[in-house]
Every structure is written in C-alpha cells, then in structure tokens.
Coordinates of N, CA, C and O and ligand atoms in Angstrom, one line a residue:
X1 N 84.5 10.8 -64.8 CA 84.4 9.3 -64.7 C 84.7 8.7 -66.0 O 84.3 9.1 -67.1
X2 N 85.5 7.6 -65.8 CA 85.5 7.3 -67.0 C 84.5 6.3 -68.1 O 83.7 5.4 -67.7
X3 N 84.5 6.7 -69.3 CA 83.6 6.4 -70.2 C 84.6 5.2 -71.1 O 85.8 5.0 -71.2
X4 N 83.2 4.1 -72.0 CA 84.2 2.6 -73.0 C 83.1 3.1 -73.3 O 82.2 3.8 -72.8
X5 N 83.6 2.1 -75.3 CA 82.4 1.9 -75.9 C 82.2 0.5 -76.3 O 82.8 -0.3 -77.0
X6 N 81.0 0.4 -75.6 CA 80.4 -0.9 -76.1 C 80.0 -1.6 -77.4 O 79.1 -0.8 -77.8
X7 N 80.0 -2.4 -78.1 CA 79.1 -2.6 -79.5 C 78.6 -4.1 -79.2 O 79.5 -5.0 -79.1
X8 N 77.2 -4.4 -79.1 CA 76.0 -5.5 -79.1 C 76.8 -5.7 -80.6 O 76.5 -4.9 -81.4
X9 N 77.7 -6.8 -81.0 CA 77.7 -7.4 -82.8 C 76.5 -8.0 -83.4 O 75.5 -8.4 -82.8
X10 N 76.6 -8.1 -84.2 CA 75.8 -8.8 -84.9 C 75.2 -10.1 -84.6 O 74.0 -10.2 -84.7
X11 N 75.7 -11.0 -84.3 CA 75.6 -12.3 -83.5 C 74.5 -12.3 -82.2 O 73.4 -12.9 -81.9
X12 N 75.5 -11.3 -81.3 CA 74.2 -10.9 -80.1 C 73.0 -10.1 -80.3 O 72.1 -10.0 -79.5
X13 N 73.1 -9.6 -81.3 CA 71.6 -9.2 -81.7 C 70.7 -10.6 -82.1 O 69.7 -11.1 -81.6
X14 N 71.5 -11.1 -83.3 CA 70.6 -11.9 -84.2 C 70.2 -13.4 -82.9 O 69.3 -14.3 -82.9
X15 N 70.9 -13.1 -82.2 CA 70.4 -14.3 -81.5 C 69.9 -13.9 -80.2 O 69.7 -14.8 -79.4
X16 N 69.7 -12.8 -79.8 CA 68.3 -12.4 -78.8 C 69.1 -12.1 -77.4 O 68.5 -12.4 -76.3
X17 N 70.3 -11.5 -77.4 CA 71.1 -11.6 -76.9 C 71.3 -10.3 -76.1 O 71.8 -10.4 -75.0
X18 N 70.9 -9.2 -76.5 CA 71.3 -7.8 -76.4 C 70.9 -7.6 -75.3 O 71.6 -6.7 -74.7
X19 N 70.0 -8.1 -74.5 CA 69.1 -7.7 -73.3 C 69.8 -8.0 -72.4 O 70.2 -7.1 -71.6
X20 N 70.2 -9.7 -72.3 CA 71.6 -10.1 -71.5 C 72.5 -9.5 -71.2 O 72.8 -9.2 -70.1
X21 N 73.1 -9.1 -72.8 CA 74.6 -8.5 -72.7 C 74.5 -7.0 -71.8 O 75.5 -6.4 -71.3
X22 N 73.7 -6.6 -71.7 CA 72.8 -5.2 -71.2 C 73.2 -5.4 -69.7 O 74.1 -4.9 -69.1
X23 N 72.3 -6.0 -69.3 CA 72.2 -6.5 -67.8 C 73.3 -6.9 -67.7 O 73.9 -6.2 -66.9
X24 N 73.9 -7.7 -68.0 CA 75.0 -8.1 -67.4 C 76.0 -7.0 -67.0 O 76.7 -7.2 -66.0
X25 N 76.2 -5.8 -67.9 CA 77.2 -4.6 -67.9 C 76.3 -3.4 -66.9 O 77.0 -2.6 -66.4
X26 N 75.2 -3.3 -66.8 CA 74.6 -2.5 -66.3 C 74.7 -3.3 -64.8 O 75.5 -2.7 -64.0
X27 N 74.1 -4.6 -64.3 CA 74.7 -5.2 -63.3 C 75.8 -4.9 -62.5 O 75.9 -4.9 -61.2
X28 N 76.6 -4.7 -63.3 CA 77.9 -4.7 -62.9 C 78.5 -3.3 -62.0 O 79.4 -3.1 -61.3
X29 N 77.5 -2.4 -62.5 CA 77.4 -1.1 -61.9 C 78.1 0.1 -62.9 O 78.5 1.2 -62.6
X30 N 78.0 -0.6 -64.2 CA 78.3 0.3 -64.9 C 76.8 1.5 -65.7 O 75.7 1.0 -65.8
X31 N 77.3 2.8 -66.0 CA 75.9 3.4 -65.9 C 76.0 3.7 -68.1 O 76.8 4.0 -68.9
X32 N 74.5 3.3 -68.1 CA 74.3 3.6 -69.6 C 74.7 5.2 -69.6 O 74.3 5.9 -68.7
X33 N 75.5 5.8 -70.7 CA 75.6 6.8 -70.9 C 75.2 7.4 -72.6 O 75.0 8.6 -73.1
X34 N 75.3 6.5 -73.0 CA 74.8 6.0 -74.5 C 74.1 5.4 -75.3 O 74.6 4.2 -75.4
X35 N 73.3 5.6 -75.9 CA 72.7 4.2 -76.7 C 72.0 4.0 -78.0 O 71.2 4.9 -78.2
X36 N 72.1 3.1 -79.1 CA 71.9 3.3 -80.1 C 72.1 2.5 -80.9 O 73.1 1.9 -81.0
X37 N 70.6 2.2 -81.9 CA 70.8 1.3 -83.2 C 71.1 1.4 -84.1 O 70.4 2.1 -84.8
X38 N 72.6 0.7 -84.7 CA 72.7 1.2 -85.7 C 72.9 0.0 -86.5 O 72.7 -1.2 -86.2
X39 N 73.5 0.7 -88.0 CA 73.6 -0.8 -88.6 C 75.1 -0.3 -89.6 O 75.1 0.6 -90.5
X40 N 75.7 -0.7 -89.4 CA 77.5 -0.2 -89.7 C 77.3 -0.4 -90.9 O 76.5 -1.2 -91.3
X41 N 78.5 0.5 -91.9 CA 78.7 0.3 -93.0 C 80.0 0.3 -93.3 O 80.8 1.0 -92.6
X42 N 80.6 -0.5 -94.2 CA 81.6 -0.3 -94.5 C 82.7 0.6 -94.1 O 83.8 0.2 -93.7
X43 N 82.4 1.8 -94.2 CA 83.1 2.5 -94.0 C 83.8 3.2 -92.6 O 84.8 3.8 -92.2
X44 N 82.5 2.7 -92.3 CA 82.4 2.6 -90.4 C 83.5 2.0 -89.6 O 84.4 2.5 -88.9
X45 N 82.9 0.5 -90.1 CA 83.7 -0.7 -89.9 C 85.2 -0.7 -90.0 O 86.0 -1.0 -89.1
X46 N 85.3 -0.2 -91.2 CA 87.1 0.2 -91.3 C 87.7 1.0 -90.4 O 88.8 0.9 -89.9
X47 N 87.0 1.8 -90.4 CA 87.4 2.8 -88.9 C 87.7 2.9 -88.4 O 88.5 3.7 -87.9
X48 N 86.8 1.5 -87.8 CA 86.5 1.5 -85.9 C 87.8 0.2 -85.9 O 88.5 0.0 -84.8
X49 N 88.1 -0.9 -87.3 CA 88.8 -1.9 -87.1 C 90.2 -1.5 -87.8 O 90.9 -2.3 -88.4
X50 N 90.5 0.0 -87.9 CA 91.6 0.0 -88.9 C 92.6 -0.6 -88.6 O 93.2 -1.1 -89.4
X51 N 93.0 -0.7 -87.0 CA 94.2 -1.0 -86.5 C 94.0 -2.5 -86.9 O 95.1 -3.1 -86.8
X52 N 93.3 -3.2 -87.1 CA 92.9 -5.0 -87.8 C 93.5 -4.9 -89.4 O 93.7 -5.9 -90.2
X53 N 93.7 -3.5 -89.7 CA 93.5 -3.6 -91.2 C 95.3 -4.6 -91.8 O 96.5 -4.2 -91.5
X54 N 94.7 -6.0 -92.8 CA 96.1 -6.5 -93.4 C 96.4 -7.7 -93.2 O 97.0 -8.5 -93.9
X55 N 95.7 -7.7 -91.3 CA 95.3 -8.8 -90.9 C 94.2 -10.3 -91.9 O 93.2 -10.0 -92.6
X56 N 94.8 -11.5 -91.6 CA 93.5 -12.6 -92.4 C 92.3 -12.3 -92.4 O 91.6 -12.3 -93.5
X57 N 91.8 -12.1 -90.8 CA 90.7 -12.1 -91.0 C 89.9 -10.9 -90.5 O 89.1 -10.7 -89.6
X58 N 90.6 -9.8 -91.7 CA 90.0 -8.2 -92.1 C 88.6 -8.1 -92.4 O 87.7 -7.8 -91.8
X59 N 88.8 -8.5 -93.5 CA 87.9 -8.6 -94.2 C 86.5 -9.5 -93.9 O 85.6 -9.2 -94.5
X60 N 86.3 -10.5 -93.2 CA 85.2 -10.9 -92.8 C 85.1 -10.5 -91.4 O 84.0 -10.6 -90.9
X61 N 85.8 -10.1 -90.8 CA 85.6 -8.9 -89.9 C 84.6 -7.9 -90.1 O 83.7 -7.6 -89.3
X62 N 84.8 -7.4 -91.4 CA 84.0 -6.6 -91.9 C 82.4 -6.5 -92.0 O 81.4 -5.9 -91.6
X63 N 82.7 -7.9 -93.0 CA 81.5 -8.3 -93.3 C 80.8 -8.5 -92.2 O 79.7 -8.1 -92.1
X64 N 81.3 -9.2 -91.0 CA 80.7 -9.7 -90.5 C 79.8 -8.7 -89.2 O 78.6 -8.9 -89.0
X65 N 80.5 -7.7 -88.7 CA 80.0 -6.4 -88.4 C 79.4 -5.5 -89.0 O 79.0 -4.5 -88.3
X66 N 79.2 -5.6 -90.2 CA 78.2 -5.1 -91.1 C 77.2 -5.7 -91.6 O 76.5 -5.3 -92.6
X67 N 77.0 -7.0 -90.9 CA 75.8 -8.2 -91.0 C 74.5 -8.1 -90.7 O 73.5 -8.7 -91.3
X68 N 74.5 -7.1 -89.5 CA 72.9 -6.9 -89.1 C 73.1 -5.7 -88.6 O 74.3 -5.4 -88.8
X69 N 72.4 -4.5 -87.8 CA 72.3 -4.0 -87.3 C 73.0 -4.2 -85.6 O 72.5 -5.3 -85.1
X70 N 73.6 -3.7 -84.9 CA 74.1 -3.2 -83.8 C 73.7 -2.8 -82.8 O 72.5 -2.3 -82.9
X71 N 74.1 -2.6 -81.5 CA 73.1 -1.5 -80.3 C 74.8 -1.1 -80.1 O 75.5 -1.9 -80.5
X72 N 75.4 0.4 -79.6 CA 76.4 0.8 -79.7 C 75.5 1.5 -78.3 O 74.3 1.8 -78.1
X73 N 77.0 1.6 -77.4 CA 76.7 2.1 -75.8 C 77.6 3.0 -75.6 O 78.4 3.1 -76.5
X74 N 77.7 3.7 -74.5 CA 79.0 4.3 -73.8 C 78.5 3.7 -72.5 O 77.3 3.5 -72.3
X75 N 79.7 3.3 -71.7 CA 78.8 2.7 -70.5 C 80.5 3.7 -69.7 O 81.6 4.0 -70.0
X76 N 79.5 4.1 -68.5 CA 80.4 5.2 -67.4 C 80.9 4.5 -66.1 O 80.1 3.8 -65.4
X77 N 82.1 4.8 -65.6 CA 82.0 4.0 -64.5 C 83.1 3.9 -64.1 O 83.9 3.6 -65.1
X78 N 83.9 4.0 -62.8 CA 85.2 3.7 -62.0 C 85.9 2.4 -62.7 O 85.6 1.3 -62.4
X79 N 86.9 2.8 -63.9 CA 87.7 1.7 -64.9 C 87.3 1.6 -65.9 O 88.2 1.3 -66.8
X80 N 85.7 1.7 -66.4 CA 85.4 1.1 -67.2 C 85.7 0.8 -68.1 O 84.9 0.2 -68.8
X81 N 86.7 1.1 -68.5 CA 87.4 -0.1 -69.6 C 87.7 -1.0 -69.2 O 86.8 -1.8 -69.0
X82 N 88.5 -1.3 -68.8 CA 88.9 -2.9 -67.4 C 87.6 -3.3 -66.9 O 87.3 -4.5 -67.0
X83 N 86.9 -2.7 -66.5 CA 85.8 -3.6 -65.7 C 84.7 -4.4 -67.2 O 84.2 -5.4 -67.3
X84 N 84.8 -3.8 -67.7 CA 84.4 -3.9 -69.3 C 84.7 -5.2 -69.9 O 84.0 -6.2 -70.0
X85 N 86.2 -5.0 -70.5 CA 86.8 -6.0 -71.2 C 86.6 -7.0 -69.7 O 85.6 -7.7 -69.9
X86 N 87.1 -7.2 -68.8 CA 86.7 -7.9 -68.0 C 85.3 -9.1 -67.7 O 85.3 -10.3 -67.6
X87 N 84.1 -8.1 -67.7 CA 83.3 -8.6 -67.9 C 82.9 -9.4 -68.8 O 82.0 -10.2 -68.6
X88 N 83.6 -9.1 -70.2 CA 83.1 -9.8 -71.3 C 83.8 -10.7 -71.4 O 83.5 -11.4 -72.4
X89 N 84.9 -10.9 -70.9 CA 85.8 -12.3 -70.9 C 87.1 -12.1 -72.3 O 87.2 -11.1 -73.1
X90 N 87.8 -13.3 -72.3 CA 88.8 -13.3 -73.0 C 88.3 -13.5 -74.9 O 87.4 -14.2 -75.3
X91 N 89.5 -12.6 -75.9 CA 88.5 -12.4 -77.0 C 88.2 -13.5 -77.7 O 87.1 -13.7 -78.2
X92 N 89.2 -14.5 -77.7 CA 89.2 -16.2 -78.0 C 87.5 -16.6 -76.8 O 87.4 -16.8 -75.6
X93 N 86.5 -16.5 -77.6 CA 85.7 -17.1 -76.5 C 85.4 -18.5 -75.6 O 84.9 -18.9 -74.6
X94 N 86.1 -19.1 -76.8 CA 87.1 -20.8 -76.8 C 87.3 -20.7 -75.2 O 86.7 -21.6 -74.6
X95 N 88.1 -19.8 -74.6 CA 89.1 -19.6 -73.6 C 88.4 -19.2 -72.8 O 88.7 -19.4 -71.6
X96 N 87.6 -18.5 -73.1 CA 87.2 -17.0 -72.3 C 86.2 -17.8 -70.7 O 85.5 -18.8 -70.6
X97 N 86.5 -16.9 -69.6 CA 86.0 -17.9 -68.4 C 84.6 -17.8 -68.4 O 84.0 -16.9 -68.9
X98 N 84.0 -18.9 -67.6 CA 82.7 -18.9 -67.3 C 82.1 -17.6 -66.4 O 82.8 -17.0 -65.6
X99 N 81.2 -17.3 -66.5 CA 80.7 -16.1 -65.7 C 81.3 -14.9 -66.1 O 81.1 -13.9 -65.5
X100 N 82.3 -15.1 -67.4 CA 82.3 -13.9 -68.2 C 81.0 -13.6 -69.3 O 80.2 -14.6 -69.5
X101 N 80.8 -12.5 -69.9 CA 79.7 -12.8 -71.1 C 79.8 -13.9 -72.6 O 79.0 -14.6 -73.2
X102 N 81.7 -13.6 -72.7 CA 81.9 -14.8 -73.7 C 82.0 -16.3 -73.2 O 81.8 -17.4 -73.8
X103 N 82.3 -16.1 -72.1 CA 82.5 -17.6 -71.5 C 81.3 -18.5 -71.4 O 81.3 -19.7 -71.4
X104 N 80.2 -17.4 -71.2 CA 78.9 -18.1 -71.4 C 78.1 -17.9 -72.0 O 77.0 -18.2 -71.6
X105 N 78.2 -17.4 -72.9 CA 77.4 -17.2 -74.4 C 77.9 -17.5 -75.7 O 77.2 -17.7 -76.6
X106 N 79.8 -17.5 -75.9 CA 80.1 -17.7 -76.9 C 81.3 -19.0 -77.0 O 81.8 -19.4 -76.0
X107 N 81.8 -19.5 -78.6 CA 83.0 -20.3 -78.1 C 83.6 -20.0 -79.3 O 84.1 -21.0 -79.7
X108 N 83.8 -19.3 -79.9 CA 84.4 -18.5 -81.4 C 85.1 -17.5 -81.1 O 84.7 -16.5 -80.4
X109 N 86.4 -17.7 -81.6 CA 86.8 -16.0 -81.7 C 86.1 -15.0 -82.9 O 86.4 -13.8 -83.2
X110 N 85.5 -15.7 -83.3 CA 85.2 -14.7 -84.8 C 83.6 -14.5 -84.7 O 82.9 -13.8 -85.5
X111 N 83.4 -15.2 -83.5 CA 81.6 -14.9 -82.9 C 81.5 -14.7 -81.7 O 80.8 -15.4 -81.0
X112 N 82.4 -13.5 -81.2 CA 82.0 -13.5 -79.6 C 81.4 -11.7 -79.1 O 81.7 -10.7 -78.5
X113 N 80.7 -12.2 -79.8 CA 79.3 -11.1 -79.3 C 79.3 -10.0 -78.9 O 78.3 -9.5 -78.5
X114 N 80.7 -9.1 -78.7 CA 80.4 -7.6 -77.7 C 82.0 -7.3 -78.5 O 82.8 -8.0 -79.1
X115 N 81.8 -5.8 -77.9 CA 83.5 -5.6 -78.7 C 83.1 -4.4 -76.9 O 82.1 -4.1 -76.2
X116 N 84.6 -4.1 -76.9 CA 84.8 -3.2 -76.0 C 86.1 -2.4 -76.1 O 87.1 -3.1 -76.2
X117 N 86.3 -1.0 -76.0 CA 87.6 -0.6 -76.2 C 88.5 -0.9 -75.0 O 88.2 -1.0 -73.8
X118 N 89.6 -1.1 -75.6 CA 90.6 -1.8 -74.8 C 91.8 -1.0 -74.4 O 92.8 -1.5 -73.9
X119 N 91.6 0.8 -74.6 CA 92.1 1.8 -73.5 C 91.5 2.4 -73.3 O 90.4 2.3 -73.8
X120 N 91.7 3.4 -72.5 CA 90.9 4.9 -72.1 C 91.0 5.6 -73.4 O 90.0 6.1 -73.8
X121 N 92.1 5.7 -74.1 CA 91.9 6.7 -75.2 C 91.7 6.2 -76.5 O 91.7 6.7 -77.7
X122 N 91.8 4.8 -75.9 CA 91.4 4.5 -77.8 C 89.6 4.4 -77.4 O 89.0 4.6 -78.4
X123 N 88.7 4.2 -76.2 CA 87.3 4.7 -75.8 C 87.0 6.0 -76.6 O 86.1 6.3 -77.4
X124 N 88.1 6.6 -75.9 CA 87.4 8.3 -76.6 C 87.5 8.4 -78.1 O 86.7 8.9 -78.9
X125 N 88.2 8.2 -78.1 CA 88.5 8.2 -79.6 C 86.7 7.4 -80.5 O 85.8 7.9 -81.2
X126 N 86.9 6.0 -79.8 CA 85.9 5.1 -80.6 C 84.6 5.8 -80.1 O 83.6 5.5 -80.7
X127 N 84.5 6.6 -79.2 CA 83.3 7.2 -78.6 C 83.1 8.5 -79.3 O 81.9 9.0 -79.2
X128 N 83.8 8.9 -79.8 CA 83.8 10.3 -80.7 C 83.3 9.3 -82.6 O 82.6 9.7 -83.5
X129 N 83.8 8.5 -82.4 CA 83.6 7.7 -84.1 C 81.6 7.5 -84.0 O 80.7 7.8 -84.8
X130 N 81.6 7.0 -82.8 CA 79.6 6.4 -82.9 C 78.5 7.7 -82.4 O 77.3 7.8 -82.8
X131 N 79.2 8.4 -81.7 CA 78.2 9.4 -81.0 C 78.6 10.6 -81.4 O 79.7 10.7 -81.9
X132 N 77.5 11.8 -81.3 CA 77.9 13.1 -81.2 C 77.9 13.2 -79.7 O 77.4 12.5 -78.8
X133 N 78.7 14.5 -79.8 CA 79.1 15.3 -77.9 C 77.3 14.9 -77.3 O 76.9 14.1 -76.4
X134 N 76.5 15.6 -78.0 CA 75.1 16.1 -77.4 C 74.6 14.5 -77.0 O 74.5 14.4 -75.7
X135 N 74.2 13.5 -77.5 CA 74.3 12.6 -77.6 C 75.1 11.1 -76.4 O 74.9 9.9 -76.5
X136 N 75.6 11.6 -75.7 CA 76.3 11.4 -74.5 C 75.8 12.0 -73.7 O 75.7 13.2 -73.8
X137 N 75.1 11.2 -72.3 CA 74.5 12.0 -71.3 C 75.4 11.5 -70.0 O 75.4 10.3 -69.8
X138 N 76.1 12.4 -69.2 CA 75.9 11.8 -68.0 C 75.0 12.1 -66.9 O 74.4 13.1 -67.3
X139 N 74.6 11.8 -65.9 CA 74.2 11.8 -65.1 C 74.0 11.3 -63.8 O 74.6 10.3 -63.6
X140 N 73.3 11.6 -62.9 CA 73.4 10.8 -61.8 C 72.3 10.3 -61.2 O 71.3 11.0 -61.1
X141 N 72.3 9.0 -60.7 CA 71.5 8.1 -60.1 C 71.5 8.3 -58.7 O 72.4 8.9 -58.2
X142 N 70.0 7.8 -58.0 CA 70.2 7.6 -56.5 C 70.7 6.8 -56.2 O 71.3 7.0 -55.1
X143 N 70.9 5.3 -57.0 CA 71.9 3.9 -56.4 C 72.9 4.3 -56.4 O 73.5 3.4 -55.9
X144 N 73.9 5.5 -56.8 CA 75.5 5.4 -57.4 C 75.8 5.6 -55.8 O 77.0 5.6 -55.7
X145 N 75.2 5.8 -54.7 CA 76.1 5.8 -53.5 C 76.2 4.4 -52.6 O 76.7 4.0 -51.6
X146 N 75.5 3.9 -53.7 CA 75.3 2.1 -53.4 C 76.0 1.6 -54.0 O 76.5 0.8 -53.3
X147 N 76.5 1.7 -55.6 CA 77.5 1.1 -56.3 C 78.6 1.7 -55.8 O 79.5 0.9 -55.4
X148 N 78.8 3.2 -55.6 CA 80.6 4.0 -55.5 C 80.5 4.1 -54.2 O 79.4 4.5 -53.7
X149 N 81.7 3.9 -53.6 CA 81.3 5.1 -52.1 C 82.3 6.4 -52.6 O 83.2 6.6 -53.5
X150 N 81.8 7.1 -51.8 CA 82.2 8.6 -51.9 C 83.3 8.9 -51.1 O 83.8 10.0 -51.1
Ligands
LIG201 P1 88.8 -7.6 -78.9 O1 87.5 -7.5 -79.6 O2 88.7 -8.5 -77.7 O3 89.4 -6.2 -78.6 P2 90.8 -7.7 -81.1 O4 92.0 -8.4 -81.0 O5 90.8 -6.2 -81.0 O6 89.8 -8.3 -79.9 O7 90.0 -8.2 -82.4 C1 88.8 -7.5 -82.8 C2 87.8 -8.5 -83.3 O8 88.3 -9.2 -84.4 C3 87.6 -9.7 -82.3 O9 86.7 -9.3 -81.3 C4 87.0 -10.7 -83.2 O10 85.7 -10.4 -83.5 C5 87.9 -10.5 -84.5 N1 89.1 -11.3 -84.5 C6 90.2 -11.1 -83.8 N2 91.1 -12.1 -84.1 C7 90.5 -13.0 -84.9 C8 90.8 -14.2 -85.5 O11 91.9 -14.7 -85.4 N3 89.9 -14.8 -86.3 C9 88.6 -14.3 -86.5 N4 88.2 -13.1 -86.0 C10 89.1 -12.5 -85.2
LIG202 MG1 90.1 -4.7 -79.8

C-alpha cells in the first residue's frame, strides 16, 4: 500500500491545529503509519527542502520550519500521495479550495500549515529522511473493509 509523508509545520502546531489537520487526513481513510514530534534543525530542513535550495524564499523556509517543533506522519493508503496533496488543497493557500485543509485554515503561501510529498518516490525517499524502517508500522484495522473494498 502506498505510503506519503506528512509534516504538521510550525504554524499548525503553534496555532492548535495538529488535531484538525489529523482528523481531517485520518477521516479521509487514510491510516496512521507513523508518528512523531520533532523539532527540525537546520540541517534537516535543507534536506527535506534541498530541491527549494537558491530559490528567494530558501532561507525563511528554513527558518520558518525550524520555528517550533513539528508532528511528522507516514499516512498509508490507496494513492496516498494524491489523496494527500489533495486533501490539503493548493500550495498558494490564497487559492487553495474550500473544504481543502489550506482552503480553510490558511491564506499564505508561506503559512500553509502541512507539507506532503508530492510523488511516491520522492514519499520514500522523505520517509527514509524522518523515520527509521522499525519505526513505520503497518497494520490492519477492522474498518479497512469499510474504507477499501477488497
Ligand atoms: P508544497 O509544500 O505544496 O509541495 P512546494 O512548491 O514544494 O509546495 O514548496 C515548499 C514549501 O515552500 C511550500 O509549502 C511553502 O511553505 C514554501 N513556499 C513555496 N513557494 C513559496 C513562495 O513563493 N513564498 C514563500 N514560501 C513558499
Ligand atoms: Mg513540495
């Protein structure tokens, strides 16, 4: 099944948000496979944004993801990267539609509250950067024949 990684930013933490953004992705029928607080450092950051790196707004990028502490997810699930980026709406949150997570929580591109990988393998990749193997659980639920059919 496929696996994204999620990141709660800084913003949706600091503003009481994480629980929301939770529900909303777990709603969706996607299944927690990961979870975790962290609080990024620099070097982290560059990492996970290298492909930003050069870009204007690199650097407060930075900062800005290394502002508070984080909740970092793997969420599992039929697409989940599409169903993912999806759910959280367009990255301009300006734009982004209503009854997405940015469309109604955020209006900033440079404050829109969730990051999500935006392939399957740049997921793995960014899911190998936050977690160890052990640390990733899948498993199975009694609802998944209520979310998936078989
Ligand atoms: P994504 O988060 O939807 O994948 P990306 O283009 O990968 O969007 O950009 C990564 C993050 O960098 C965005 O979520 C946003 O926080 C920040 N960002 C992107 N473009 C801008 C910009 O033009 N100004 C300020 N921040 C930006
Ligand atoms: Mg991106």
């Amino acid at each position: 099944m496929e696996q994204t990684l999620v990141l709660i930013k800084p913003d949706g933490m600091q503003r009481g948000l994480a629980g929301t953004i939770i529900d909303r992705l777990e709603r969706r029928g996607l299944k927690i496979a990961g979870m975790k607080l962290i609080h990024m450092d620099e070097a982290l950051a560059k990492r996970h944004y290298g492909i930003h790196e050069g870009k204007p707004f690199f650097n407060d990028l930075v900062s800005y993801i290394t502002s508070s502490p984080i909740i970092a997810m793997v969420l599992e699930g039929p697409n989940a990267v599409e169903v993912t980026r999806k759910t959280m709406g367009e990255t301009n949150a300006g734009n982004a539609a209503p009854g997405t997570i940015r469309g109604d929580y955020a209006i900033t591109i440079g404050r829109n509250l969730v990051h999500g990988s935006d392939s399957p393998e740049n997921a793995v990749n960014e899911i190998n950067l936050f977690f160890k193997k052990e640390e990733v659980i899948s498993y199975g639920k009694d609802t998944d024949k209520w979310v998936i059919e078989s």
